[in-house]
Amino acid sequence: MPTHQAVRIQSVGGPLELAEVETRPPGRDEVRLTVTACGICGTDRAFVHGGFPNITWPLTPGHEIAGTIAELGEGVDNFAVGDRVAVGWFGGCCYQCDPCRKGIFIHCVNGKVPSWHYPGGYAESVTVPANALARIPSELTDAEAAPMGCAGVTTYNALRHTKAAPGDRVAILGVGGLGHLGLQFARAMGFETIAIARGTGKAEDAKKLGAHHYIDSTSGDVSAALQALGGATVVLGTAGNAQAMADTVGGLAPQGELVTIGVTPDPLPISPVQLITPGLSIVGHPSGTAKDVEDTMHFAVLSGVRAWIEELPLARAAEGYAALEQGRAHYRTVLTM
């Protein structure tokens, strides 16, 4: 049986260890990829600490995968060996359940996520459903493409489904792995772009990323600062902090929307009275399908949007993950194989 190297975590909260594992050939409607790059995402923390139901141990994390098709399973006729592809949070759907039959594949009842439902991309090889594949445009390197499968599609797809039109004010809460892409996409979409972050440390980066305005959330009332700019049509909440999201609601213009993509289990401290008179909406937004990932990469090519990445070899995965865990990671760390 052929083998490859992969990062494995034996049990909840355990260390990331490089191991030799069996290479699984693709089954029907699956492909096997030679992984070339995999982003380290904040959600990987939740997997390592057992924060999702029915996790199988040992676990191989990674859901921002880029690579080349090495092997086709039976029934796969729309891809070829050698194709460059990405696989993101959307790791496959069943086409059989009610949401799939309605065409909303991102809400598939049997939907799969790499690392949760099958071994993820901190590895030299992964075997994935063919319907999870997004074609990588030639203008993007694999390391540039990898973060588009989660951080990129989540921000781009959320913004393009809001009510905001070019010229409207859009605020991005949080300037991190998601937020630094959200700022670039918002600027490229023609929005008057506002960055909100704690302290002034990110102010210079936020301007480079396209923000027209910067709000330091520690220096006063965030809602008042937003209203002083004229009120925001949309706030994209990329920071996984319920209080920080709630603090922006008073800064929304009438019929504005808070779109939550930063993951936190904490309740949002918002009252109905804050929402009723101005007619505000609070929306949860999942990432996007393989087609949405392709759209994201296409728009990134057109607009010049790129994740700010630091590359590390797979052998240093534990180091890259530790930087994320300790809050000192670069905007996006990408493991390269």
PDB file of C-alpha atoms in Angstrom, residues 10 36 39 83 149 168 190 194 210 234 246 250-252 255 257-258 270 277 310-311:
ATOM      1  CA  GLN A  10      -4.151  11.630  18.142  1.00  0.00           C
ATOM      2  CA  THR A  36       0.881  21.506  -2.937  1.00  0.00           C
ATOM      3  CA  GLY A  39      -3.846  27.324   4.500  1.00  0.00           C
ATOM      4  CA  ASP A  83      -5.639  19.660 -13.336  1.00  0.00           C
ATOM      5  CA  GLY A 149     -11.199  28.110  -0.454  1.00  0.00           C
ATOM      6  CA  ASP A 168     -22.199  52.506  -0.107  1.00  0.00           C
ATOM      7  CA  GLY A 190     -16.483  49.859  -5.080  1.00  0.00           C
ATOM      8  CA  ILE A 194     -14.222  51.102   6.812  1.00  0.00           C
ATOM      9  CA  GLY A 210      -7.929  49.409   0.862  1.00  0.00           C
ATOM     10  CA  VAL A 234     -23.282  46.618   5.901  1.00  0.00           C
ATOM     11  CA  ALA A 246     -23.090  43.896  18.817  1.00  0.00           C
ATOM     12  CA  GLY A 250     -26.036  51.183  16.328  1.00  0.00           C
ATOM     13  CA  GLY A 251     -23.734  52.282  13.513  1.00  0.00           C
ATOM     14  CA  LEU A 252     -25.841  50.740  10.761  1.00  0.00           C
ATOM     15  CA  GLN A 255     -32.282  48.832   6.749  1.00  0.00           C
ATOM     16  CA  GLU A 257     -27.318  44.523   7.864  1.00  0.00           C
ATOM     17  CA  LEU A 258     -24.799  42.901  10.140  1.00  0.00           C
ATOM     18  CA  ILE A 270     -28.624  42.812  20.882  1.00  0.00           C
ATOM     19  CA  THR A 277     -37.180  51.052  14.329  1.00  0.00           C
ATOM     20  CA  GLU A 310       3.632  33.417   4.941  1.00  0.00           C
ATOM     21  CA  GLU A 311       4.717  30.035   3.565  1.00  0.00           C
TER      22      GLU A 311
END
